[in-house]
């Protein structure tokens, strides 16, 4: 049986830092990707959504009533009628993005960095090097 010298292992510190940085970036992306929680969609949120829907519907009805008597509508008026139906959902989507913007980023980044470090540690423990 031949015994070979065990080579000195390189430090995994750089690998851990890189994994933590990648995990932090993924955590920051999760801040924007994750949907709003029930806690964020509280009574104030419901009130704003109802107000957006009510104002959009009222404005659309007034405009459609105003141009409803016109026998030949222009392409712009037809396009506005069609797009006004989507306006409420676009406004609510914008409001959701605003709520996500004011979320604190630190918990997401820290959770991502810790997950990256744990993943790096597990990878290093179970890694088998065959020479």
Short mmCIF file of the N, C-alpha and C atoms (twelve columns), coordinates in Angstrom:
data_MODEL
# 
_entry.id   MODEL 
# 
loop_
_atom_site.group_PDB 
_atom_site.id 
_atom_site.type_symbol 
_atom_site.label_atom_id 
_atom_site.label_alt_id 
_atom_site.label_comp_id 
_atom_site.label_asym_id 
_atom_site.label_seq_id 
_atom_site.Cartn_x 
_atom_site.Cartn_y 
_atom_site.Cartn_z 
_atom_site.pdbx_PDB_model_num 
ATOM 1   N N  . UNK A 1   0.837   -1.159 0.000   1 
ATOM 2   C CA . UNK A 1   0.000   0.000  0.000   1 
ATOM 3   C C  . UNK A 1   0.890   1.232  0.000   1 
ATOM 4   N N  . UNK A 2   0.550   2.172  -0.863  1 
ATOM 5   C CA . UNK A 2   1.325   3.390  -0.982  1 
ATOM 6   C C  . UNK A 2   0.592   4.516  -0.270  1 
ATOM 7   N N  . UNK A 3   1.338   5.265  0.502   1 
ATOM 8   C CA . UNK A 3   0.750   6.400  1.210   1 
ATOM 9   C C  . UNK A 3   1.216   7.666  0.513   1 
ATOM 10  N N  . UNK A 4   0.257   8.541  0.206   1 
ATOM 11  C CA . UNK A 4   0.601   9.812  -0.421  1 
ATOM 12  C C  . UNK A 4   0.382   10.939 0.569   1 
ATOM 13  N N  . UNK A 5   1.156   11.949 0.389   1 
ATOM 14  C CA . UNK A 5   1.078   13.109 1.266   1 
ATOM 15  C C  . UNK A 5   -0.267  13.822 1.046   1 
ATOM 16  N N  . UNK A 6   -0.880  14.218 2.131   1 
ATOM 17  C CA . UNK A 6   -2.130  14.970 2.049   1 
ATOM 18  C C  . UNK A 6   -1.786  16.415 1.737   1 
ATOM 19  N N  . UNK A 7   -2.358  16.898 0.654   1 
ATOM 20  C CA . UNK A 7   -2.075  18.276 0.279   1 
ATOM 21  C C  . UNK A 7   -2.853  19.229 1.187   1 
ATOM 22  N N  . UNK A 8   -2.237  20.360 1.393   1 
ATOM 23  C CA . UNK A 8   -2.889  21.359 2.239   1 
ATOM 24  C C  . UNK A 8   -4.114  21.901 1.521   1 
ATOM 25  N N  . UNK A 9   -5.236  21.906 2.214   1 
ATOM 26  C CA . UNK A 9   -6.474  22.395 1.609   1 
ATOM 27  C C  . UNK A 9   -6.468  23.911 1.579   1 
ATOM 28  N N  . UNK A 10  -7.003  24.431 0.518   1 
ATOM 29  C CA . UNK A 10  -7.115  25.885 0.407   1 
ATOM 30  C C  . UNK A 10  -8.228  26.363 1.326   1 
ATOM 31  N N  . UNK A 11  -8.112  27.573 1.764   1 
ATOM 32  C CA . UNK A 11  -9.111  28.136 2.656   1 
ATOM 33  C C  . UNK A 11  -10.444 28.295 1.919   1 
ATOM 34  N N  . UNK A 12  -11.507 27.974 2.609   1 
ATOM 35  C CA . UNK A 12  -12.842 28.112 2.026   1 
ATOM 36  C C  . UNK A 12  -13.462 29.458 2.364   1 
ATOM 37  N N  . UNK A 13  -12.681 30.359 2.941   1 
ATOM 38  C CA . UNK A 13  -13.208 31.664 3.324   1 
ATOM 39  C C  . UNK A 13  -13.712 32.434 2.105   1 
ATOM 40  N N  . UNK A 14  -12.937 32.414 1.033   1 
ATOM 41  C CA . UNK A 14  -13.351 33.121 -0.173  1 
ATOM 42  C C  . UNK A 14  -14.626 32.534 -0.755  1 
ATOM 43  N N  . UNK A 15  -14.731 31.226 -0.718  1 
ATOM 44  C CA . UNK A 15  -15.942 30.555 -1.212  1 
ATOM 45  C C  . UNK A 15  -17.144 30.930 -0.347  1 
ATOM 46  N N  . UNK A 16  -16.952 31.010 0.960   1 
ATOM 47  C CA . UNK A 16  -18.040 31.389 1.863   1 
ATOM 48  C C  . UNK A 16  -18.492 32.827 1.657   1 
ATOM 49  N N  . UNK A 17  -17.513 33.719 1.444   1 
ATOM 50  C CA . UNK A 17  -17.860 35.125 1.218   1 
ATOM 51  C C  . UNK A 17  -18.632 35.272 -0.088  1 
ATOM 52  N N  . UNK A 18  -18.174 34.565 -1.108  1 
ATOM 53  C CA . UNK A 18  -18.866 34.623 -2.396  1 
ATOM 54  C C  . UNK A 18  -20.287 34.061 -2.265  1 
ATOM 55  N N  . UNK A 19  -20.434 32.964 -1.544  1 
ATOM 56  C CA . UNK A 19  -21.760 32.378 -1.348  1 
ATOM 57  C C  . UNK A 19  -22.672 33.313 -0.554  1 
ATOM 58  N N  . UNK A 20  -22.120 33.974 0.453   1 
ATOM 59  C CA . UNK A 20  -22.914 34.921 1.237   1 
ATOM 60  C C  . UNK A 20  -23.334 36.110 0.382   1 
ATOM 61  N N  . UNK A 21  -22.438 36.588 -0.479  1 
ATOM 62  C CA . UNK A 21  -22.773 37.716 -1.356  1 
ATOM 63  C C  . UNK A 21  -23.869 37.327 -2.348  1 
ATOM 64  N N  . UNK A 22  -23.746 36.145 -2.923  1 
ATOM 65  C CA . UNK A 22  -24.771 35.680 -3.857  1 
ATOM 66  C C  . UNK A 22  -26.096 35.488 -3.118  1 
ATOM 67  N N  . UNK A 23  -26.037 34.909 -1.919  1 
ATOM 68  C CA . UNK A 23  -27.256 34.738 -1.115  1 
ATOM 69  C C  . UNK A 23  -27.894 36.066 -0.759  1 
ATOM 70  N N  . UNK A 24  -27.075 37.061 -0.441  1 
ATOM 71  C CA . UNK A 24  -27.604 38.393 -0.142  1 
ATOM 72  C C  . UNK A 24  -28.287 39.017 -1.347  1 
ATOM 73  N N  . UNK A 25  -27.691 38.828 -2.529  1 
ATOM 74  C CA . UNK A 25  -28.301 39.355 -3.753  1 
ATOM 75  C C  . UNK A 25  -29.629 38.655 -4.045  1 
ATOM 76  N N  . UNK A 26  -29.663 37.349 -3.831  1 
ATOM 77  C CA . UNK A 26  -30.911 36.605 -4.032  1 
ATOM 78  C C  . UNK A 26  -31.952 37.054 -3.004  1 
ATOM 79  N N  . UNK A 27  -31.522 37.310 -1.773  1 
ATOM 80  C CA . UNK A 27  -32.436 37.802 -0.752  1 
ATOM 81  C C  . UNK A 27  -33.021 39.156 -1.106  1 
ATOM 82  N N  . UNK A 28  -32.190 40.051 -1.672  1 
ATOM 83  C CA . UNK A 28  -32.687 41.362 -2.091  1 
ATOM 84  C C  . UNK A 28  -33.687 41.211 -3.238  1 
ATOM 85  N N  . UNK A 29  -33.406 40.294 -4.151  1 
ATOM 86  C CA . UNK A 29  -34.346 40.051 -5.250  1 
ATOM 87  C C  . UNK A 29  -35.659 39.480 -4.717  1 
ATOM 88  N N  . UNK A 30  -35.575 38.692 -3.655  1 
ATOM 89  C CA . UNK A 30  -36.782 38.114 -3.054  1 
ATOM 90  C C  . UNK A 30  -37.671 39.196 -2.454  1 
ATOM 91  N N  . UNK A 31  -37.064 40.301 -2.020  1 
ATOM 92  C CA . UNK A 31  -37.847 41.418 -1.488  1 
ATOM 93  C C  . UNK A 31  -38.874 41.870 -2.521  1 
ATOM 94  N N  . UNK A 32  -38.485 41.883 -3.776  1 
ATOM 95  C CA . UNK A 32  -39.367 42.339 -4.839  1 
ATOM 96  C C  . UNK A 32  -40.216 41.211 -5.416  1 
ATOM 97  N N  . UNK A 33  -39.700 39.984 -5.384  1 
ATOM 98  C CA . UNK A 33  -40.402 38.872 -6.027  1 
ATOM 99  C C  . UNK A 33  -41.513 38.291 -5.161  1 
ATOM 100 N N  . UNK A 34  -41.332 38.292 -3.858  1 
ATOM 101 C CA . UNK A 34  -42.334 37.685 -2.979  1 
ATOM 102 C C  . UNK A 34  -43.596 38.543 -2.949  1 
ATOM 103 N N  . UNK A 35  -44.762 37.909 -2.938  1 
ATOM 104 C CA . UNK A 35  -45.999 38.693 -2.884  1 
ATOM 105 C C  . UNK A 35  -46.171 39.353 -1.518  1 
ATOM 106 N N  . UNK A 36  -47.093 40.299 -1.475  1 
ATOM 107 C CA . UNK A 36  -47.376 40.975 -0.211  1 
ATOM 108 C C  . UNK A 36  -47.967 39.982 0.783   1 
ATOM 109 N N  . UNK A 37  -47.596 40.160 2.024   1 
ATOM 110 C CA . UNK A 37  -48.109 39.279 3.076   1 
ATOM 111 C C  . UNK A 37  -49.464 39.794 3.565   1 
ATOM 112 N N  . UNK A 38  -50.151 38.973 4.326   1 
ATOM 113 C CA . UNK A 38  -51.439 39.379 4.891   1 
ATOM 114 C C  . UNK A 38  -51.256 40.566 5.831   1 
ATOM 115 N N  . UNK A 39  -50.117 40.619 6.495   1 
ATOM 116 C CA . UNK A 39  -49.836 41.729 7.411   1 
ATOM 117 C C  . UNK A 39  -49.689 43.037 6.630   1 
ATOM 118 N N  . UNK A 40  -49.098 42.969 5.438   1 
ATOM 119 C CA . UNK A 40  -48.938 44.177 4.619   1 
ATOM 120 C C  . UNK A 40  -50.255 44.589 3.955   1 
ATOM 121 N N  . UNK A 41  -51.139 43.632 3.739   1 
ATOM 122 C CA . UNK A 41  -52.426 43.926 3.103   1 
ATOM 123 C C  . UNK A 41  -53.480 44.154 4.184   1 
ATOM 124 N N  . UNK A 42  -53.223 45.137 5.014   1 
ATOM 125 C CA . UNK A 42  -54.088 45.434 6.151   1 
ATOM 126 C C  . UNK A 42  -55.287 46.284 5.727   1 
ATOM 127 N N  . UNK A 43  -55.969 46.876 6.702   1 
ATOM 128 C CA . UNK A 43  -57.157 47.684 6.418   1 
ATOM 129 C C  . UNK A 43  -56.830 48.894 5.559   1 
ATOM 130 N N  . UNK A 44  -55.676 49.511 5.801   1 
ATOM 131 C CA . UNK A 44  -55.286 50.664 4.982   1 
ATOM 132 C C  . UNK A 44  -55.092 50.258 3.521   1 
ATOM 133 N N  . UNK A 45  -54.481 49.110 3.313   1 
ATOM 134 C CA . UNK A 45  -54.275 48.611 1.955   1 
ATOM 135 C C  . UNK A 45  -55.628 48.385 1.277   1 
ATOM 136 N N  . UNK A 46  -56.549 47.726 1.977   1 
ATOM 137 C CA . UNK A 46  -57.868 47.456 1.412   1 
ATOM 138 C C  . UNK A 46  -58.608 48.756 1.087   1 
ATOM 139 N N  . UNK A 47  -58.443 49.753 1.953   1 
ATOM 140 C CA . UNK A 47  -59.096 51.046 1.729   1 
ATOM 141 C C  . UNK A 47  -58.555 51.712 0.466   1 
ATOM 142 N N  . UNK A 48  -57.240 51.691 0.278   1 
ATOM 143 C CA . UNK A 48  -56.646 52.303 -0.911  1 
ATOM 144 C C  . UNK A 48  -57.086 51.576 -2.173  1 
ATOM 145 N N  . UNK A 49  -57.110 50.245 -2.136  1 
ATOM 146 C CA . UNK A 49  -57.530 49.466 -3.301  1 
ATOM 147 C C  . UNK A 49  -58.990 49.768 -3.650  1 
ATOM 148 N N  . UNK A 50  -59.856 49.839 -2.643  1 
ATOM 149 C CA . UNK A 50  -61.257 50.186 -2.909  1 
ATOM 150 C C  . UNK A 50  -61.377 51.582 -3.512  1 
ATOM 151 N N  . UNK A 51  -60.593 52.531 -2.997  1 
ATOM 152 C CA . UNK A 51  -60.622 53.894 -3.521  1 
ATOM 153 C C  . UNK A 51  -60.155 53.931 -4.970  1 
ATOM 154 N N  . UNK A 52  -59.095 53.205 -5.290  1 
ATOM 155 C CA . UNK A 52  -58.599 53.155 -6.671  1 
ATOM 156 C C  . UNK A 52  -59.676 52.600 -7.595  1 
ATOM 157 N N  . UNK A 53  -60.268 51.493 -7.198  1 
ATOM 158 C CA . UNK A 53  -61.300 50.873 -8.038  1 
ATOM 159 C C  . UNK A 53  -62.506 51.795 -8.211  1 
ATOM 160 N N  . UNK A 54  -62.950 52.426 -7.130  1 
ATOM 161 C CA . UNK A 54  -64.127 53.298 -7.199  1 
ATOM 162 C C  . UNK A 54  -63.862 54.512 -8.078  1 
ATOM 163 N N  . UNK A 55  -62.721 55.169 -7.872  1 
ATOM 164 C CA . UNK A 55  -62.410 56.359 -8.673  1 
ATOM 165 C C  . UNK A 55  -62.206 56.017 -10.141 1 
ATOM 166 N N  . UNK A 56  -61.570 54.904 -10.413 1 
ATOM 167 C CA . UNK A 56  -61.350 54.501 -11.798 1 
ATOM 168 C C  . UNK A 56  -62.683 54.196 -12.477 1 
ATOM 169 N N  . UNK A 57  -63.544 53.464 -11.799 1 
ATOM 170 C CA . UNK A 57  -64.848 53.122 -12.376 1 
ATOM 171 C C  . UNK A 57  -65.683 54.369 -12.609 1 
ATOM 172 N N  . UNK A 58  -65.681 55.295 -11.650 1 
ATOM 173 C CA . UNK A 58  -66.459 56.525 -11.786 1 
ATOM 174 C C  . UNK A 58  -65.955 57.352 -12.962 1 
ATOM 175 N N  . UNK A 59  -64.648 57.531 -13.060 1 
ATOM 176 C CA . UNK A 59  -64.068 58.316 -14.149 1 
ATOM 177 C C  . UNK A 59  -64.349 57.662 -15.496 1 
ATOM 178 N N  . UNK A 60  -64.232 56.348 -15.563 1 
ATOM 179 C CA . UNK A 60  -64.486 55.635 -16.816 1 
ATOM 180 C C  . UNK A 60  -65.950 55.794 -17.226 1 
ATOM 181 N N  . UNK A 61  -66.872 55.665 -16.273 1 
ATOM 182 C CA . UNK A 61  -68.298 55.829 -16.588 1 
ATOM 183 C C  . UNK A 61  -68.591 57.232 -17.110 1 
ATOM 184 N N  . UNK A 62  -68.018 58.259 -16.465 1 
ATOM 185 C CA . UNK A 62  -68.242 59.635 -16.907 1 
ATOM 186 C C  . UNK A 62  -67.708 59.859 -18.311 1 
ATOM 187 N N  . UNK A 63  -66.528 59.333 -18.582 1 
ATOM 188 C CA . UNK A 63  -65.937 59.529 -19.901 1 
ATOM 189 C C  . UNK A 63  -66.742 58.788 -20.964 1 
ATOM 190 N N  . UNK A 64  -67.112 57.552 -20.672 1 
ATOM 191 C CA . UNK A 64  -67.857 56.762 -21.643 1 
ATOM 192 C C  . UNK A 64  -69.233 57.395 -21.894 1 
ATOM 193 N N  . UNK A 65  -69.851 57.929 -20.838 1 
ATOM 194 C CA . UNK A 65  -71.136 58.606 -21.010 1 
ATOM 195 C C  . UNK A 65  -70.954 59.862 -21.869 1 
ATOM 196 N N  . UNK A 66  -69.829 60.539 -21.697 1 
ATOM 197 C CA . UNK A 66  -69.567 61.758 -22.473 1 
ATOM 198 C C  . UNK A 66  -69.329 61.479 -23.948 1 
ATOM 199 N N  . UNK A 67  -68.679 60.379 -24.255 1 
ATOM 200 C CA . UNK A 67  -68.410 60.093 -25.668 1 
ATOM 201 C C  . UNK A 67  -69.385 59.061 -26.234 1 
ATOM 202 N N  . UNK A 68  -70.299 58.586 -25.413 1 
ATOM 203 C CA . UNK A 68  -71.258 57.591 -25.875 1 
ATOM 204 C C  . UNK A 68  -72.190 58.109 -26.948 1 
ATOM 205 N N  . UNK A 69  -72.445 59.415 -26.954 1 
ATOM 206 C CA . UNK A 69  -73.359 60.005 -27.931 1 
ATOM 207 C C  . UNK A 69  -72.682 60.264 -29.272 1 
ATOM 208 N N  . UNK A 70  -71.371 60.170 -29.324 1 
ATOM 209 C CA . UNK A 70  -70.655 60.424 -30.572 1 
ATOM 210 C C  . UNK A 70  -70.876 59.233 -31.499 1 
ATOM 211 N N  . UNK A 71  -71.391 59.480 -32.707 1 
ATOM 212 C CA . UNK A 71  -71.692 58.349 -33.588 1 
ATOM 213 C C  . UNK A 71  -70.438 57.615 -34.072 1 
ATOM 214 N N  . UNK A 72  -69.403 58.354 -34.416 1 
ATOM 215 C CA . UNK A 72  -68.177 57.715 -34.888 1 
ATOM 216 C C  . UNK A 72  -67.041 58.088 -33.940 1 
ATOM 217 N N  . UNK A 73  -66.619 57.131 -33.187 1 
ATOM 218 C CA . UNK A 73  -65.540 57.363 -32.221 1 
ATOM 219 C C  . UNK A 73  -64.200 57.242 -32.931 1 
ATOM 220 N N  . UNK A 74  -63.258 58.048 -32.469 1 
ATOM 221 C CA . UNK A 74  -61.914 57.957 -33.046 1 
ATOM 222 C C  . UNK A 74  -61.211 56.719 -32.490 1 
ATOM 223 N N  . UNK A 75  -60.119 56.354 -33.149 1 
ATOM 224 C CA . UNK A 75  -59.342 55.211 -32.671 1 
ATOM 225 C C  . UNK A 75  -58.813 55.467 -31.266 1 
ATOM 226 N N  . UNK A 76  -58.447 56.711 -30.978 1 
ATOM 227 C CA . UNK A 76  -57.930 57.058 -29.656 1 
ATOM 228 C C  . UNK A 76  -59.007 56.871 -28.588 1 
ATOM 229 N N  . UNK A 77  -60.247 57.262 -28.909 1 
ATOM 230 C CA . UNK A 77  -61.323 57.096 -27.939 1 
ATOM 231 C C  . UNK A 77  -61.620 55.615 -27.699 1 
ATOM 232 N N  . UNK A 78  -61.630 54.825 -28.765 1 
ATOM 233 C CA . UNK A 78  -61.829 53.382 -28.607 1 
ATOM 234 C C  . UNK A 78  -60.705 52.764 -27.780 1 
ATOM 235 N N  . UNK A 79  -59.472 53.184 -28.070 1 
ATOM 236 C CA . UNK A 79  -58.325 52.647 -27.324 1 
ATOM 237 C C  . UNK A 79  -58.404 53.051 -25.862 1 
ATOM 238 N N  . UNK A 80  -58.865 54.293 -25.595 1 
ATOM 239 C CA . UNK A 80  -58.976 54.737 -24.207 1 
ATOM 240 C C  . UNK A 80  -60.017 53.917 -23.451 1 
ATOM 241 N N  . UNK A 81  -61.123 53.643 -24.078 1 
ATOM 242 C CA . UNK A 81  -62.166 52.851 -23.416 1 
ATOM 243 C C  . UNK A 81  -61.628 51.475 -23.061 1 
ATOM 244 N N  . UNK A 82  -60.891 50.873 -23.979 1 
ATOM 245 C CA . UNK A 82  -60.334 49.545 -23.710 1 
ATOM 246 C C  . UNK A 82  -59.256 49.601 -22.627 1 
ATOM 247 N N  . UNK A 83  -58.383 50.621 -22.706 1 
ATOM 248 C CA . UNK A 83  -57.289 50.694 -21.736 1 
ATOM 249 C C  . UNK A 83  -57.762 51.144 -20.366 1 
ATOM 250 N N  . UNK A 84  -58.869 51.874 -20.298 1 
ATOM 251 C CA . UNK A 84  -59.353 52.333 -18.992 1 
ATOM 252 C C  . UNK A 84  -59.802 51.157 -18.132 1 
ATOM 253 N N  . UNK A 85  -60.190 50.060 -18.763 1 
ATOM 254 C CA . UNK A 85  -60.582 48.883 -18.004 1 
ATOM 255 C C  . UNK A 85  -59.370 48.273 -17.302 1 
ATOM 256 N N  . UNK A 86  -58.199 48.447 -17.883 1 
ATOM 257 C CA . UNK A 86  -56.971 47.897 -17.295 1 
ATOM 258 C C  . UNK A 86  -56.332 48.869 -16.307 1 
ATOM 259 N N  . UNK A 87  -56.797 50.105 -16.293 1 
ATOM 260 C CA . UNK A 87  -56.153 51.129 -15.477 1 
ATOM 261 C C  . UNK A 87  -56.205 50.813 -13.989 1 
ATOM 262 N N  . UNK A 88  -57.327 50.312 -13.509 1 
ATOM 263 C CA . UNK A 88  -57.442 49.998 -12.075 1 
ATOM 264 C C  . UNK A 88  -56.454 48.912 -11.684 1 
ATOM 265 N N  . UNK A 89  -56.357 47.858 -12.492 1 
ATOM 266 C CA . UNK A 89  -55.418 46.785 -12.138 1 
ATOM 267 C C  . UNK A 89  -53.979 47.283 -12.223 1 
ATOM 268 N N  . UNK A 90  -53.670 48.153 -13.180 1 
ATOM 269 C CA . UNK A 90  -52.320 48.721 -13.264 1 
ATOM 270 C C  . UNK A 90  -52.021 49.613 -12.064 1 
ATOM 271 N N  . UNK A 91  -53.026 50.367 -11.618 1 
ATOM 272 C CA . UNK A 91  -52.831 51.234 -10.453 1 
ATOM 273 C C  . UNK A 91  -52.594 50.410 -9.194  1 
ATOM 274 N N  . UNK A 92  -53.338 49.322 -9.043  1 
ATOM 275 C CA . UNK A 92  -53.160 48.456 -7.878  1 
ATOM 276 C C  . UNK A 92  -51.788 47.794 -7.930  1 
ATOM 277 N N  . UNK A 93  -51.346 47.387 -9.119  1 
ATOM 278 C CA . UNK A 93  -50.014 46.790 -9.276  1 
ATOM 279 C C  . UNK A 93  -48.929 47.802 -8.897  1 
ATOM 280 N N  . UNK A 94  -49.105 49.047 -9.305  1 
ATOM 281 C CA . UNK A 94  -48.147 50.098 -8.940  1 
ATOM 282 C C  . UNK A 94  -48.134 50.329 -7.435  1 
ATOM 283 N N  . UNK A 95  -49.304 50.291 -6.807  1 
ATOM 284 C CA . UNK A 95  -49.387 50.451 -5.356  1 
ATOM 285 C C  . UNK A 95  -48.686 49.298 -4.651  1 
ATOM 286 N N  . UNK A 96  -48.843 48.075 -5.170  1 
ATOM 287 C CA . UNK A 96  -48.154 46.923 -4.589  1 
ATOM 288 C C  . UNK A 96  -46.640 47.095 -4.689  1 
ATOM 289 N N  . UNK A 97  -46.163 47.605 -5.813  1 
ATOM 290 C CA . UNK A 97  -44.720 47.835 -5.966  1 
ATOM 291 C C  . UNK A 97  -44.234 48.899 -4.990  1 
ATOM 292 N N  . UNK A 98  -45.072 49.914 -4.754  1 
ATOM 293 C CA . UNK A 98  -44.688 50.950 -3.792  1 
ATOM 294 C C  . UNK A 98  -44.582 50.361 -2.384  1 
ATOM 295 N N  . UNK A 99  -45.503 49.459 -2.049  1 
ATOM 296 C CA . UNK A 99  -45.429 48.815 -0.733  1 
ATOM 297 C C  . UNK A 99  -44.190 47.931 -0.629  1 
ATOM 298 N N  . UNK A 100 -43.837 47.252 -1.713  1 
ATOM 299 C CA . UNK A 100 -42.641 46.419 -1.692  1 
ATOM 300 C C  . UNK A 100 -41.392 47.282 -1.579  1 
ATOM 301 N N  . UNK A 101 -41.453 48.495 -2.148  1 
ATOM 302 C CA . UNK A 101 -40.294 49.388 -2.081  1 
ATOM 303 C C  . UNK A 101 -40.012 49.824 -0.654  1 
ATOM 304 N N  . UNK A 102 -41.060 50.017 0.152   1 
ATOM 305 C CA . UNK A 102 -40.828 50.489 1.521   1 
ATOM 306 C C  . UNK A 102 -40.565 49.337 2.485   1 
ATOM 307 N N  . UNK A 103 -40.602 48.092 1.978   1 
ATOM 308 C CA . UNK A 103 -40.211 46.962 2.836   1 
ATOM 309 C C  . UNK A 103 -38.754 47.132 3.226   1 
ATOM 310 N N  . UNK A 104 -38.412 46.814 4.457   1 
ATOM 311 C CA . UNK A 104 -36.989 46.870 4.808   1 
ATOM 312 C C  . UNK A 104 -36.227 45.743 4.096   1 
ATOM 313 N N  . UNK A 105 -35.107 46.085 3.497   1 
ATOM 314 C CA . UNK A 105 -34.338 45.106 2.728   1 
ATOM 315 C C  . UNK A 105 -33.443 44.240 3.615   1 
ATOM 316 N N  . UNK A 106 -33.068 44.740 4.775   1 
ATOM 317 C CA . UNK A 106 -32.104 44.037 5.625   1 
ATOM 318 C C  . UNK A 106 -32.513 42.606 5.974   1 
ATOM 319 N N  . UNK A 107 -33.749 42.338 6.393   1 
ATOM 320 C CA . UNK A 107 -34.085 40.947 6.722   1 
ATOM 321 C C  . UNK A 107 -33.941 40.000 5.530   1 
ATOM 322 N N  . UNK A 108 -34.282 40.478 4.346   1 
ATOM 323 C CA . UNK A 108 -34.163 39.639 3.156   1 
ATOM 324 C C  . UNK A 108 -32.699 39.370 2.825   1 
ATOM 325 N N  . UNK A 109 -31.871 40.416 2.910   1 
ATOM 326 C CA . UNK A 109 -30.451 40.261 2.586   1 
ATOM 327 C C  . UNK A 109 -29.765 39.363 3.609   1 
ATOM 328 N N  . UNK A 110 -30.065 39.575 4.888   1 
ATOM 329 C CA . UNK A 110 -29.439 38.758 5.937   1 
ATOM 330 C C  . UNK A 110 -29.862 37.296 5.807   1 
ATOM 331 N N  . UNK A 111 -31.147 37.060 5.578   1 
ATOM 332 C CA . UNK A 111 -31.614 35.679 5.414   1 
ATOM 333 C C  . UNK A 111 -30.952 35.026 4.200   1 
ATOM 334 N N  . UNK A 112 -30.817 35.767 3.118   1 
ATOM 335 C CA . UNK A 112 -30.161 35.227 1.929   1 
ATOM 336 C C  . UNK A 112 -28.695 34.939 2.169   1 
ATOM 337 N N  . UNK A 113 -27.999 35.853 2.868   1 
ATOM 338 C CA . UNK A 113 -26.569 35.655 3.142   1 
ATOM 339 C C  . UNK A 113 -26.356 34.448 4.065   1 
ATOM 340 N N  . UNK A 114 -27.194 34.307 5.072   1 
ATOM 341 C CA . UNK A 114 -27.065 33.150 5.978   1 
ATOM 342 C C  . UNK A 114 -27.343 31.857 5.210   1 
ATOM 343 N N  . UNK A 115 -28.356 31.869 4.358   1 
ATOM 344 C CA . UNK A 115 -28.640 30.685 3.547   1 
ATOM 345 C C  . UNK A 115 -27.464 30.361 2.636   1 
ATOM 346 N N  . UNK A 116 -26.835 31.387 2.054   1 
ATOM 347 C CA . UNK A 116 -25.662 31.166 1.220   1 
ATOM 348 C C  . UNK A 116 -24.501 30.581 2.010   1 
ATOM 349 N N  . UNK A 117 -24.270 31.093 3.214   1 
ATOM 350 C CA . UNK A 117 -23.194 30.562 4.056   1 
ATOM 351 C C  . UNK A 117 -23.454 29.120 4.464   1 
ATOM 352 N N  . UNK A 118 -24.690 28.825 4.847   1 
ATOM 353 C CA . UNK A 118 -25.031 27.451 5.227   1 
ATOM 354 C C  . UNK A 118 -24.886 26.522 4.021   1 
ATOM 355 N N  . UNK A 119 -25.334 26.987 2.866   1 
ATOM 356 C CA . UNK A 119 -25.179 26.188 1.656   1 
ATOM 357 C C  . UNK A 119 -23.727 25.945 1.318   1 
ATOM 358 N N  . UNK A 120 -22.887 26.967 1.490   1 
ATOM 359 C CA . UNK A 120 -21.455 26.820 1.253   1 
ATOM 360 C C  . UNK A 120 -20.839 25.832 2.238   1 
ATOM 361 N N  . UNK A 121 -21.222 25.920 3.504   1 
ATOM 362 C CA . UNK A 121 -20.702 25.013 4.518   1 
ATOM 363 C C  . UNK A 121 -21.088 23.567 4.203   1 
ATOM 364 N N  . UNK A 122 -22.365 23.367 3.879   1 
ATOM 365 C CA . UNK A 122 -22.829 22.014 3.558   1 
ATOM 366 C C  . UNK A 122 -22.109 21.479 2.326   1 
ATOM 367 N N  . UNK A 123 -21.917 22.343 1.346   1 
ATOM 368 C CA . UNK A 123 -21.203 21.933 0.137   1 
ATOM 369 C C  . UNK A 123 -19.763 21.512 0.468   1 
ATOM 370 N N  . UNK A 124 -19.100 22.290 1.309   1 
ATOM 371 C CA . UNK A 124 -17.711 21.973 1.673   1 
ATOM 372 C C  . UNK A 124 -17.622 20.709 2.515   1 
ATOM 373 N N  . UNK A 125 -18.613 20.456 3.365   1 
ATOM 374 C CA . UNK A 125 -18.572 19.259 4.208   1 
ATOM 375 C C  . UNK A 125 -18.760 18.003 3.367   1 
ATOM 376 N N  . UNK A 126 -19.665 18.057 2.431   1 
ATOM 377 C CA . UNK A 126 -19.984 16.877 1.637   1 
ATOM 378 C C  . UNK A 126 -19.162 16.764 0.342   1 
ATOM 379 N N  . UNK A 127 -18.269 17.705 0.139   1 
ATOM 380 C CA . UNK A 127 -17.493 17.693 -1.093  1 
ATOM 381 C C  . UNK A 127 -16.465 16.557 -1.033  1 
ATOM 382 N N  . UNK A 128 -16.373 15.829 -2.107  1 
ATOM 383 C CA . UNK A 128 -15.347 14.771 -2.213  1 
ATOM 384 C C  . UNK A 128 -14.439 15.146 -3.374  1 
ATOM 385 N N  . UNK A 129 -13.174 15.176 -3.091  1 
ATOM 386 C CA . UNK A 129 -12.187 15.510 -4.124  1 
ATOM 387 C C  . UNK A 129 -11.499 14.244 -4.543  1 
ATOM 388 N N  . UNK A 130 -11.596 13.954 -5.814  1 
ATOM 389 C CA . UNK A 130 -10.942 12.759 -6.353  1 
ATOM 390 C C  . UNK A 130 -9.806  13.241 -7.230  1 
ATOM 391 N N  . UNK A 131 -8.603  12.722 -6.950  1 
ATOM 392 C CA . UNK A 131 -7.422  13.101 -7.756  1 
ATOM 393 C C  . UNK A 131 -6.956  11.926 -8.546  1 
# 
